[in-house]
Amino acid sequence: MTPHLKAFALLATAAVLLVVGYANRGIGGLLLVLGAIVFLTLLYVMRITRTLRAAADTPKGCIGSAVMLNAQLREGRTMLQVIQQTRALGDLLHACGDTETYRWRDPGGAWVDATFVAGRLKHWQLGRPEAASEPPQPCP
């Protein structure tokens, strides 16, 4: 489902619930449904706030283990779910239209490049430093 269609479906569902609440219980039903919609919206906003607050405590693009992140990623996850998992914002490598590529790296020099299309994880790749290269740069 495209993001625009999903947003339209949510708004249409909310409107239908408001009409049904008013039709069944009058103004009390309308206020009850409106209160439930506001409550669910606040829960969603608090989830985003909590995730970003946790990510703010970690240097940008740094994780504990790139290998573990590579093993735990699944196609279709949202950017918010990946940030919750890594507890860090990724370094933006490339952005073109609705496609974005982010990098997370660990103290050993390994990294994971994750490509998001329309906010959903589409592809990821684990990278490791070459053995003869210079020492890895530690996370700040």
XYZ file of C-alpha atoms in Angstrom, residues 1-129:
129
model
C 0.000 0.000 0.000
C 1.446 3.368 -0.986
C 1.944 5.991 1.735
C -0.655 8.319 0.205
C -3.232 5.548 -0.004
C -2.470 4.494 3.567
C -2.916 8.058 4.840
C -6.189 8.373 2.938
C -7.412 5.045 4.351
C -6.607 6.168 7.913
C -8.419 9.471 7.464
C -11.416 7.763 5.852
C -11.574 5.227 8.697
C -11.423 8.017 11.282
C -14.208 9.906 9.509
C -16.397 6.789 9.329
C -15.820 6.079 13.021
C -16.740 9.658 13.912
C -19.970 9.412 11.908
C -20.851 6.027 13.430
C -20.129 7.330 16.932
C -22.361 10.338 16.381
C -25.125 8.230 14.782
C -25.181 5.718 17.642
C -24.588 7.867 20.740
C -24.980 11.460 19.599
C -22.463 14.065 20.667
C -21.200 11.771 23.439
C -20.287 9.080 20.916
C -18.611 11.640 18.691
C -16.507 12.907 21.599
C -15.645 9.358 22.660
C -14.385 8.436 19.190
C -12.552 11.752 18.888
C -10.876 11.124 22.247
C -9.799 7.654 21.123
C -8.331 9.060 17.890
C -6.401 11.742 19.794
C -5.173 9.129 22.291
C -3.870 6.821 19.546
C -2.216 9.748 17.776
C -0.464 10.769 20.990
C 0.737 7.191 21.529
C 2.280 7.195 18.059
C 3.954 10.571 18.596
C 5.320 9.424 21.970
C 6.769 6.303 20.323
C 8.593 8.458 17.779
C 9.796 10.849 20.497
C 11.062 8.010 22.702
C 12.927 6.453 19.766
C 14.593 9.705 18.765
C 15.485 10.516 22.385
C 17.264 7.152 22.675
C 19.028 7.747 19.356
C 20.183 11.184 20.523
C 22.405 9.561 23.180
C 24.424 7.645 20.564
C 26.857 9.155 18.046
C 25.380 9.352 14.563
C 25.988 6.196 12.543
C 27.664 4.198 15.351
C 26.459 0.805 16.556
C 27.857 -1.956 18.728
C 28.155 -4.653 16.059
C 27.537 -4.352 12.329
C 27.465 -8.149 11.999
C 24.627 -8.447 14.523
C 22.709 -5.647 12.818
C 23.152 -7.378 9.460
C 21.757 -10.609 10.906
C 18.736 -8.909 12.499
C 17.587 -6.699 9.622
C 14.510 -7.765 7.660
C 13.116 -6.395 4.424
C 10.080 -4.166 4.834
C 10.989 -2.655 8.202
C 10.371 1.038 8.567
C 13.099 3.563 9.241
C 11.668 4.063 12.737
C 11.988 0.330 13.488
C 15.614 0.283 12.301
C 16.423 3.333 14.444
C 14.798 1.593 17.430
C 16.962 -1.455 16.786
C 20.251 0.407 16.299
C 19.533 3.158 18.853
C 21.360 5.514 16.470
C 20.569 7.580 13.425
C 22.414 6.440 10.326
C 24.807 8.527 8.242
C 23.030 9.527 5.040
C 25.148 8.375 2.099
C 22.799 8.944 -0.817
C 19.307 10.311 -1.366
C 17.503 10.298 -4.695
C 13.742 10.777 -4.812
C 12.156 8.372 -2.347
C 15.296 6.179 -2.144
C 17.752 6.819 0.688
C 20.902 4.939 1.716
C 22.215 5.107 5.288
C 25.360 3.659 6.881
C 25.903 2.350 10.391
C 29.421 1.362 11.473
C 30.913 -0.375 14.471
C 34.177 0.244 16.383
C 35.916 -2.557 14.453
C 35.457 -0.773 11.141
C 32.666 -2.970 9.727
C 29.584 -1.247 8.364
C 26.066 -1.880 7.146
C 24.619 0.110 4.259
C 20.809 0.092 4.292
C 18.666 1.294 1.398
C 15.162 2.546 2.145
C 12.534 3.022 -0.551
C 9.545 5.117 0.544
C 10.610 4.716 4.180
C 10.836 0.899 4.074
C 14.014 -1.185 4.154
C 14.581 -2.682 0.718
C 18.216 -3.804 0.694
C 21.179 -3.905 3.059
C 24.785 -4.976 2.753
C 27.501 -5.748 5.276
C 30.962 -4.351 4.562
C 34.223 -5.145 6.286
C 37.531 -3.294 6.146
